[in-house]
Each structure stands twice: as C-alpha cells, then as structure tokens.
C-alpha cells in the first residue's frame, strides 16, 4: 500500500494525536515513530465516507477533531446508524484482530472531521514485537467496550421517551459539554436518530414535539438544539431505576 508523503506539519500532528490517546500514550517514542511513515492525516468534510470495513483493508482510526457516525453495513448493502464517536477515540482494533468477521461497519464524518489513518497490520506488527504494549491496549478496548455497551443499553432499554432522553444526554457527553451551558447544538439527522433508537421516524417525531413543548429541545434541519440538559438527564433516569420501577409494578 503506497501512502502519499505527509507534510512535516501533518506528521507532527499525527504523532501528537496518537500520543494523546489512551491506546498509544504509553508507547516509547521509537515505537510510536514506527507508525508514522505509513500513517496519513485525513481531512473529511461533513457527510464524507471516512472508512468502510466492507471496501477497504483494516485501518486503525484516531479521531483528532469532529465526530464520526458509525453504521452497521447490512448484507443487502444498506446501512443502519448506531452511534456517534468523538475525538480521542481509537477505532478499528477489533476488526484488525479479526479481519474475517462478518460484522462490518462504516464511518462517516458527522461534521467536518480530522482523522489519523494507520494500517492495522503496522499497529499489530508493533504490538506483537513488544508484548508489554498489549496491556494498555487491552485496557483501552475494555473501557471503550463498556462505554459502547452503555450507549446501546441507553438506546434500547425502556420506553421511547426515556431512551430518547438518555441518547441525547449521551450525545451531549460525546460533544463535550456540561449541564452549566445554556444550550447545545447537536448535528444529527432525525433519520439517523430514529435508526439509532430502532423506531419509525413518525414515532420519533411525536416524542421530539413533546420535548419541544416542554422546552427541553428545539429541532432544526439536521440539528437538535438542547435547551435543558439537566431536565433531560432527570427524564432519562437510569437502567437500574427503570428495573426497580418495573419490579414494583
């Protein structure tokens, strides 16, 4: 695979971005430098395909800025949106470990995104040559797996109102805001949000209108504006509380 030569500025940014992630922060400088000649910095406009596991060799992606929408690629070629991934995440390790896995995903820029692309084989060659590096990599994978599991549970557990509130809360965390801010703009189409929640567009629209009437959010084209994050979090509750309520019922 021929990788176009990167500018000195891009190489410096790639190295800095990798070194700041949990996956690569503990790597000695000489080992991190092994990745640089085959790495590239991708600048992807909103909506652009960043990487498709169905069409390209395995890559390890590190999100430098912006956000990616991850979608499951179905057998018929259709896509189902799953979640939004933000800066600092390292993506593609599981696929690189098991390239024959039938579960395929693709990643699109949910807004303008800068992403480091590293061929998975280079990363695994380095990991296998220095086994001690696997410890931090495994820790990162377990942490991200737990976060993704929590995201899926939030999207699928309970009634639609609770799931929508929990999903908006999770997106707010990914976009890096806190409850002290007055409003938050999330770039997310209602089609993507409906797919993430596994509901029809009509059912989602009814809940969004109710949230708008309560002053929690405002919906605009391709965007949700969060107006009252603390109230959304209260509405979302927790899976544990939901289970207790169902047992008492």
C-alpha positions as YAML, in Angstrom:
chain: A
units: angstrom
residues:
- id: 1
  name: UNK
  ca: [0.00, 0.00, 0.00]
- id: 2
  name: UNK
  ca: [1.50, 3.33, -1.09]
- id: 3
  name: UNK
  ca: [0.85, 6.20, 1.29]
- id: 4
  name: UNK
  ca: [1.37, 9.74, -0.06]
- id: 5
  name: UNK
  ca: [4.15, 11.55, 1.76]
- id: 6
  name: UNK
  ca: [2.77, 13.70, 4.57]
- id: 7
  name: UNK
  ca: [3.91, 17.23, 5.22]
- id: 8
  name: UNK
  ca: [6.07, 17.87, 8.27]
- id: 9
  name: UNK
  ca: [3.14, 19.62, 9.93]
- id: 10
  name: UNK
  ca: [0.85, 16.62, 9.32]
- id: 11
  name: UNK
  ca: [3.46, 14.18, 10.66]
- id: 12
  name: UNK
  ca: [3.79, 16.28, 13.82]
- id: 13
  name: UNK
  ca: [0.01, 16.37, 14.26]
- id: 14
  name: UNK
  ca: [-0.27, 12.61, 13.69]
- id: 15
  name: UNK
  ca: [2.37, 11.92, 16.30]
- id: 16
  name: UNK
  ca: [0.79, 14.29, 18.79]
- id: 17
  name: UNK
  ca: [-2.70, 12.89, 18.22]
- id: 18
  name: UNK
  ca: [-1.60, 9.28, 18.68]
- id: 19
  name: UNK
  ca: [0.46, 10.13, 21.75]
- id: 20
  name: UNK
  ca: [-2.52, 11.74, 23.46]
- id: 21
  name: UNK
  ca: [-4.77, 8.68, 23.17]
- id: 22
  name: UNK
  ca: [-5.05, 6.08, 25.89]
- id: 23
  name: UNK
  ca: [-4.15, 3.38, 23.38]
- id: 24
  name: UNK
  ca: [-0.78, 4.87, 22.38]
- id: 25
  name: UNK
  ca: [0.18, 7.22, 25.24]
- id: 26
  name: UNK
  ca: [2.43, 4.63, 26.93]
- id: 27
  name: UNK
  ca: [4.31, 3.68, 23.75]
- id: 28
  name: UNK
  ca: [8.01, 4.60, 23.80]
- id: 29
  name: UNK
  ca: [8.88, 7.25, 21.21]
- id: 30
  name: UNK
  ca: [10.84, 4.91, 18.90]
- id: 31
  name: UNK
  ca: [7.89, 2.51, 18.68]
- id: 32
  name: UNK
  ca: [5.40, 5.29, 18.03]
- id: 33
  name: UNK
  ca: [7.69, 6.58, 15.31]
- id: 34
  name: UNK
  ca: [7.40, 3.23, 13.52]
- id: 35
  name: UNK
  ca: [3.78, 4.06, 12.71]
- id: 36
  name: UNK
  ca: [4.43, 7.45, 11.14]
- id: 37
  name: UNK
  ca: [5.73, 6.50, 7.66]
- id: 38
  name: UNK
  ca: [2.56, 4.51, 6.86]
- id: 39
  name: UNK
  ca: [0.11, 6.87, 8.59]
- id: 40
  name: UNK
  ca: [-1.86, 9.63, 6.96]
- id: 41
  name: UNK
  ca: [-3.99, 12.53, 8.15]
- id: 42
  name: UNK
  ca: [-7.45, 12.63, 6.61]
- id: 43
  name: UNK
  ca: [-9.50, 15.82, 6.49]
- id: 44
  name: UNK
  ca: [-13.08, 14.78, 5.85]
- id: 45
  name: UNK
  ca: [-15.96, 17.17, 5.14]
- id: 46
  name: UNK
  ca: [-19.33, 16.53, 6.73]
- id: 47
  name: UNK
  ca: [-21.05, 13.51, 5.20]
- id: 48
  name: UNK
  ca: [-17.90, 12.07, 3.62]
- id: 49
  name: UNK
  ca: [-17.05, 8.39, 3.97]
- id: 50
  name: UNK
  ca: [-14.04, 8.13, 6.28]
- id: 51
  name: UNK
  ca: [-13.59, 4.36, 6.19]
- id: 52
  name: UNK
  ca: [-15.65, 1.31, 5.20]
- id: 53
  name: UNK
  ca: [-14.75, -2.11, 6.54]
- id: 54
  name: UNK
  ca: [-16.66, -3.62, 3.61]
- id: 55
  name: UNK
  ca: [-14.48, -1.94, 0.99]
- id: 56
  name: UNK
  ca: [-11.01, -1.33, 2.44]
- id: 57
  name: UNK
  ca: [-8.23, -3.10, 4.28]
- id: 58
  name: UNK
  ca: [-8.39, -2.82, 8.09]
- id: 59
  name: UNK
  ca: [-7.28, 0.55, 9.43]
- id: 60
  name: UNK
  ca: [-6.88, 1.95, 12.91]
- id: 61
  name: UNK
  ca: [-8.60, 5.33, 13.08]
- id: 62
  name: UNK
  ca: [-7.92, 8.03, 15.66]
- id: 63
  name: UNK
  ca: [-10.40, 10.90, 15.74]
- id: 64
  name: UNK
  ca: [-8.46, 14.16, 16.14]
- id: 65
  name: UNK
  ca: [-11.39, 16.55, 15.79]
- id: 66
  name: UNK
  ca: [-15.02, 16.38, 14.72]
- id: 67
  name: UNK
  ca: [-17.30, 13.39, 15.08]
- id: 68
  name: UNK
  ca: [-17.97, 10.19, 13.14]
- id: 69
  name: UNK
  ca: [-21.26, 8.36, 12.63]
- id: 70
  name: UNK
  ca: [-20.74, 4.60, 12.83]
- id: 71
  name: UNK
  ca: [-23.18, 2.42, 10.87]
- id: 72
  name: UNK
  ca: [-23.66, -1.31, 10.53]
- id: 73
  name: UNK
  ca: [-23.38, -2.49, 6.93]
- id: 74
  name: UNK
  ca: [-26.17, -4.97, 6.21]
- id: 75
  name: UNK
  ca: [-25.97, -7.89, 3.79]
- id: 76
  name: UNK
  ca: [-28.05, -6.03, 1.22]
- id: 77
  name: UNK
  ca: [-25.67, -3.07, 1.34]
- id: 78
  name: UNK
  ca: [-27.96, -0.83, 3.38]
- id: 79
  name: UNK
  ca: [-26.67, 0.98, 6.46]
- id: 80
  name: UNK
  ca: [-28.08, 1.28, 9.98]
- id: 81
  name: UNK
  ca: [-26.77, 4.13, 12.12]
- id: 82
  name: UNK
  ca: [-25.57, 3.03, 15.55]
- id: 83
  name: UNK
  ca: [-23.73, 5.81, 17.36]
- id: 84
  name: UNK
  ca: [-21.61, 8.94, 17.16]
- id: 85
  name: UNK
  ca: [-17.91, 8.74, 18.04]
- id: 86
  name: UNK
  ca: [-15.90, 11.73, 19.18]
- id: 87
  name: UNK
  ca: [-12.32, 13.00, 19.50]
- id: 88
  name: UNK
  ca: [-9.72, 10.84, 21.23]
- id: 89
  name: UNK
  ca: [-11.31, 7.51, 20.32]
- id: 90
  name: UNK
  ca: [-9.23, 4.82, 18.64]
- id: 91
  name: UNK
  ca: [-11.34, 2.74, 16.25]
- id: 92
  name: UNK
  ca: [-10.72, -0.47, 14.34]
- id: 93
  name: UNK
  ca: [-8.67, -2.64, 16.71]
- id: 94
  name: UNK
  ca: [-11.29, -5.44, 16.91]
- id: 95
  name: UNK
  ca: [-11.65, -5.52, 13.11]
- id: 96
  name: UNK
  ca: [-7.88, -5.62, 12.70]
- id: 97
  name: UNK
  ca: [-7.68, -8.58, 15.08]
- id: 98
  name: UNK
  ca: [-10.41, -10.47, 13.23]
- id: 99
  name: UNK
  ca: [-10.48, -9.34, 9.58]
- id: 100
  name: UNK
  ca: [-12.82, -12.19, 8.59]
- id: 101
  name: UNK
  ca: [-15.56, -11.11, 10.98]
- id: 102
  name: UNK
  ca: [-18.88, -10.92, 9.13]
- id: 103
  name: UNK
  ca: [-19.98, -7.84, 11.10]
- id: 104
  name: UNK
  ca: [-18.97, -4.83, 9.01]
- id: 105
  name: UNK
  ca: [-19.17, -1.15, 9.84]
- id: 106
  name: UNK
  ca: [-18.50, 2.12, 8.10]
- id: 107
  name: UNK
  ca: [-17.67, 5.54, 9.41]
- id: 108
  name: UNK
  ca: [-18.80, 8.88, 8.01]
- id: 109
  name: UNK
  ca: [-17.97, 12.40, 9.09]
- id: 110
  name: UNK
  ca: [-20.93, 13.65, 11.11]
- id: 111
  name: UNK
  ca: [-19.36, 17.09, 10.90]
- id: 112
  name: UNK
  ca: [-16.04, 18.20, 9.46]
- id: 113
  name: UNK
  ca: [-13.55, 15.72, 10.92]
- id: 114
  name: UNK
  ca: [-9.79, 15.21, 11.07]
- id: 115
  name: UNK
  ca: [-8.77, 11.57, 11.45]
- id: 116
  name: UNK
  ca: [-5.46, 9.72, 11.63]
- id: 117
  name: UNK
  ca: [-5.44, 6.58, 9.44]
- id: 118
  name: UNK
  ca: [-2.91, 3.84, 10.27]
- id: 119
  name: UNK
  ca: [-2.86, 0.43, 8.51]
- id: 120
  name: UNK
  ca: [-3.90, -2.14, 11.11]
- id: 121
  name: UNK
  ca: [-1.11, -4.54, 10.11]
- id: 122
  name: UNK
  ca: [1.56, -1.99, 11.12]
- id: 123
  name: UNK
  ca: [-0.04, -1.50, 14.53]
- id: 124
  name: UNK
  ca: [-0.31, -5.24, 15.16]
- id: 125
  name: UNK
  ca: [3.23, -5.92, 13.97]
- id: 126
  name: UNK
  ca: [4.46, -3.41, 16.54]
- id: 127
  name: UNK
  ca: [2.22, -4.78, 19.30]
- id: 128
  name: UNK
  ca: [3.38, -8.33, 18.65]
- id: 129
  name: UNK
  ca: [7.04, -7.31, 18.66]
- id: 130
  name: UNK
  ca: [6.65, -5.62, 22.06]
- id: 131
  name: UNK
  ca: [4.13, -7.68, 24.02]
- id: 132
  name: UNK
  ca: [4.05, -5.30, 27.00]
- id: 133
  name: UNK
  ca: [2.16, -2.79, 24.83]
- id: 134
  name: UNK
  ca: [-0.86, -5.08, 24.76]
- id: 135
  name: UNK
  ca: [-1.71, -4.30, 28.40]
- id: 136
  name: UNK
  ca: [-2.65, -0.68, 27.80]
- id: 137
  name: UNK
  ca: [-4.30, -1.58, 24.51]
- id: 138
  name: UNK
  ca: [-6.47, -4.21, 26.24]
- id: 139
  name: UNK
  ca: [-7.38, -1.73, 28.99]
- id: 140
  name: UNK
  ca: [-8.47, 0.81, 26.38]
- id: 141
  name: UNK
  ca: [-10.50, -1.78, 24.47]
- id: 142
  name: UNK
  ca: [-12.33, -2.92, 27.61]
- id: 143
  name: UNK
  ca: [-13.11, 0.68, 28.56]
- id: 144
  name: UNK
  ca: [-14.43, 1.54, 25.10]
- id: 145
  name: UNK
  ca: [-16.42, -1.71, 25.02]
- id: 146
  name: UNK
  ca: [-18.11, -0.77, 28.30]
- id: 147
  name: UNK
  ca: [-18.89, 2.71, 27.01]
- id: 148
  name: UNK
  ca: [-20.39, 1.30, 23.81]
- id: 149
  name: UNK
  ca: [-22.43, -1.25, 25.75]
- id: 150
  name: UNK
  ca: [-23.81, 1.52, 27.95]
- id: 151
  name: UNK
  ca: [-24.69, 3.51, 24.83]
- id: 152
  name: UNK
  ca: [-26.57, 0.56, 23.29]
- id: 153
  name: UNK
  ca: [-28.45, -0.12, 26.54]
- id: 154
  name: UNK
  ca: [-29.44, 3.55, 26.78]
- id: 155
  name: UNK
  ca: [-30.76, 3.41, 23.21]
- id: 156
  name: UNK
  ca: [-32.75, 0.18, 23.62]
- id: 157
  name: UNK
  ca: [-33.85, -0.15, 27.28]
- id: 158
  name: UNK
  ca: [-37.18, 1.29, 28.43]
- id: 159
  name: UNK
  ca: [-39.82, 3.32, 26.69]
- id: 160
  name: UNK
  ca: [-39.01, 5.62, 23.79]
- id: 161
  name: UNK
  ca: [-39.19, 8.79, 25.86]
- id: 162
  name: UNK
  ca: [-36.57, 7.57, 28.30]
- id: 163
  name: UNK
  ca: [-34.38, 6.19, 25.51]
- id: 164
  name: UNK
  ca: [-34.51, 9.44, 23.55]
- id: 165
  name: UNK
  ca: [-33.60, 11.49, 26.62]
- id: 166
  name: UNK
  ca: [-30.75, 9.11, 27.50]
- id: 167
  name: UNK
  ca: [-29.43, 9.16, 23.94]
- id: 168
  name: UNK
  ca: [-29.43, 12.95, 23.77]
- id: 169
  name: UNK
  ca: [-27.63, 13.02, 27.12]
- id: 170
  name: UNK
  ca: [-25.02, 10.56, 25.81]
- id: 171
  name: UNK
  ca: [-24.52, 12.66, 22.67]
- id: 172
  name: UNK
  ca: [-24.06, 15.73, 24.84]
- id: 173
  name: UNK
  ca: [-21.26, 13.94, 26.69]
- id: 174
  name: UNK
  ca: [-19.64, 12.93, 23.38]
- id: 175
  name: UNK
  ca: [-19.79, 16.53, 22.18]
- id: 176
  name: UNK
  ca: [-18.00, 17.54, 25.37]
- id: 177
  name: UNK
  ca: [-20.46, 19.80, 27.17]
- id: 178
  name: UNK
  ca: [-21.74, 20.02, 30.72]
- id: 179
  name: UNK
  ca: [-25.06, 20.94, 32.30]
- id: 180
  name: UNK
  ca: [-23.91, 24.51, 33.08]
- id: 181
  name: UNK
  ca: [-24.17, 25.52, 29.42]
- id: 182
  name: UNK
  ca: [-27.44, 27.12, 28.38]
- id: 183
  name: UNK
  ca: [-27.78, 25.30, 25.05]
- id: 184
  name: UNK
  ca: [-26.04, 22.73, 22.89]
- id: 185
  name: UNK
  ca: [-26.28, 22.16, 19.14]
- id: 186
  name: UNK
  ca: [-26.09, 18.50, 18.04]
- id: 187
  name: UNK
  ca: [-25.65, 17.85, 14.33]
- id: 188
  name: UNK
  ca: [-27.76, 14.75, 13.87]
- id: 189
  name: UNK
  ca: [-30.48, 13.97, 11.35]
- id: 190
  name: UNK
  ca: [-33.76, 12.57, 12.62]
- id: 191
  name: UNK
  ca: [-33.30, 9.62, 10.24]
- id: 192
  name: UNK
  ca: [-30.02, 8.75, 11.99]
- id: 193
  name: UNK
  ca: [-31.56, 9.24, 15.42]
- id: 194
  name: UNK
  ca: [-34.54, 7.03, 14.53]
- id: 195
  name: UNK
  ca: [-32.17, 4.32, 13.29]
- id: 196
  name: UNK
  ca: [-30.11, 4.51, 16.48]
- id: 197
  name: UNK
  ca: [-33.27, 4.10, 18.58]
- id: 198
  name: UNK
  ca: [-34.78, 1.42, 16.29]
- id: 199
  name: UNK
  ca: [-38.07, 3.29, 15.86]
- id: 200
  name: UNK
  ca: [-40.01, 4.82, 13.00]
- id: 201
  name: UNK
  ca: [-39.49, 8.44, 12.00]
- id: 202
  name: UNK
  ca: [-43.12, 9.15, 12.92]
- id: 203
  name: UNK
  ca: [-42.78, 7.79, 16.46]
- id: 204
  name: UNK
  ca: [-39.59, 9.79, 16.94]
- id: 205
  name: UNK
  ca: [-41.22, 12.99, 15.66]
- id: 206
  name: UNK
  ca: [-44.02, 12.67, 18.21]
- id: 207
  name: UNK
  ca: [-41.54, 12.43, 21.08]
- id: 208
  name: UNK
  ca: [-39.43, 15.30, 19.73]
- id: 209
  name: UNK
  ca: [-42.53, 17.52, 19.53]
- id: 210
  name: UNK
  ca: [-43.34, 16.66, 23.15]
- id: 211
  name: UNK
  ca: [-39.79, 17.51, 24.21]
- id: 212
  name: UNK
  ca: [-40.11, 20.82, 22.33]
- id: 213
  name: UNK
  ca: [-43.40, 21.63, 24.09]
- id: 214
  name: UNK
  ca: [-41.67, 21.03, 27.42]
- id: 215
  name: UNK
  ca: [-38.82, 23.37, 26.47]
- id: 216
  name: UNK
  ca: [-36.20, 20.63, 26.57]
- id: 217
  name: UNK
  ca: [-35.00, 20.83, 22.96]
- id: 218
  name: UNK
  ca: [-35.59, 22.61, 19.67]
- id: 219
  name: UNK
  ca: [-35.41, 20.70, 16.40]
- id: 220
  name: UNK
  ca: [-33.99, 22.32, 13.27]
- id: 221
  name: UNK
  ca: [-32.98, 20.81, 9.95]
- id: 222
  name: UNK
  ca: [-30.28, 18.21, 10.61]
- id: 223
  name: UNK
  ca: [-29.80, 19.56, 14.11]
- id: 224
  name: UNK
  ca: [-31.08, 19.19, 17.65]
- id: 225
  name: UNK
  ca: [-30.60, 22.13, 19.99]
- id: 226
  name: UNK
  ca: [-30.58, 21.04, 23.63]
- id: 227
  name: UNK
  ca: [-32.09, 23.73, 25.86]
- id: 228
  name: UNK
  ca: [-32.43, 21.95, 29.21]
- id: 229
  name: UNK
  ca: [-29.88, 19.18, 29.67]
- id: 230
  name: UNK
  ca: [-30.46, 18.68, 33.44]
- id: 231
  name: UNK
  ca: [-34.16, 18.01, 32.86]
- id: 232
  name: UNK
  ca: [-33.34, 15.59, 30.05]
- id: 233
  name: UNK
  ca: [-30.97, 13.72, 32.37]
- id: 234
  name: UNK
  ca: [-33.68, 13.53, 35.03]
- id: 235
  name: UNK
  ca: [-36.10, 12.16, 32.44]
- id: 236
  name: UNK
  ca: [-33.54, 9.62, 31.26]
- id: 237
  name: UNK
  ca: [-33.06, 8.22, 34.76]
- id: 238
  name: UNK
  ca: [-31.00, 5.05, 34.87]
- id: 239
  name: UNK
  ca: [-31.41, 1.43, 33.82]
- id: 240
  name: UNK
  ca: [-31.27, 0.39, 37.46]
- id: 241
  name: UNK
  ca: [-34.11, 2.73, 38.41]
- id: 242
  name: UNK
  ca: [-36.11, 1.54, 35.42]
- id: 243
  name: UNK
  ca: [-35.73, -2.07, 36.51]
- id: 244
  name: UNK
  ca: [-36.81, -1.22, 40.06]
- id: 245
  name: UNK
  ca: [-39.89, 0.57, 38.79]
- id: 246
  name: UNK
  ca: [-40.85, -2.42, 36.64]
- id: 247
  name: UNK
  ca: [-40.39, -4.82, 39.58]
- id: 248
  name: UNK
  ca: [-42.62, -2.63, 41.82]
- id: 249
  name: UNK
  ca: [-45.27, -2.52, 39.07]
...
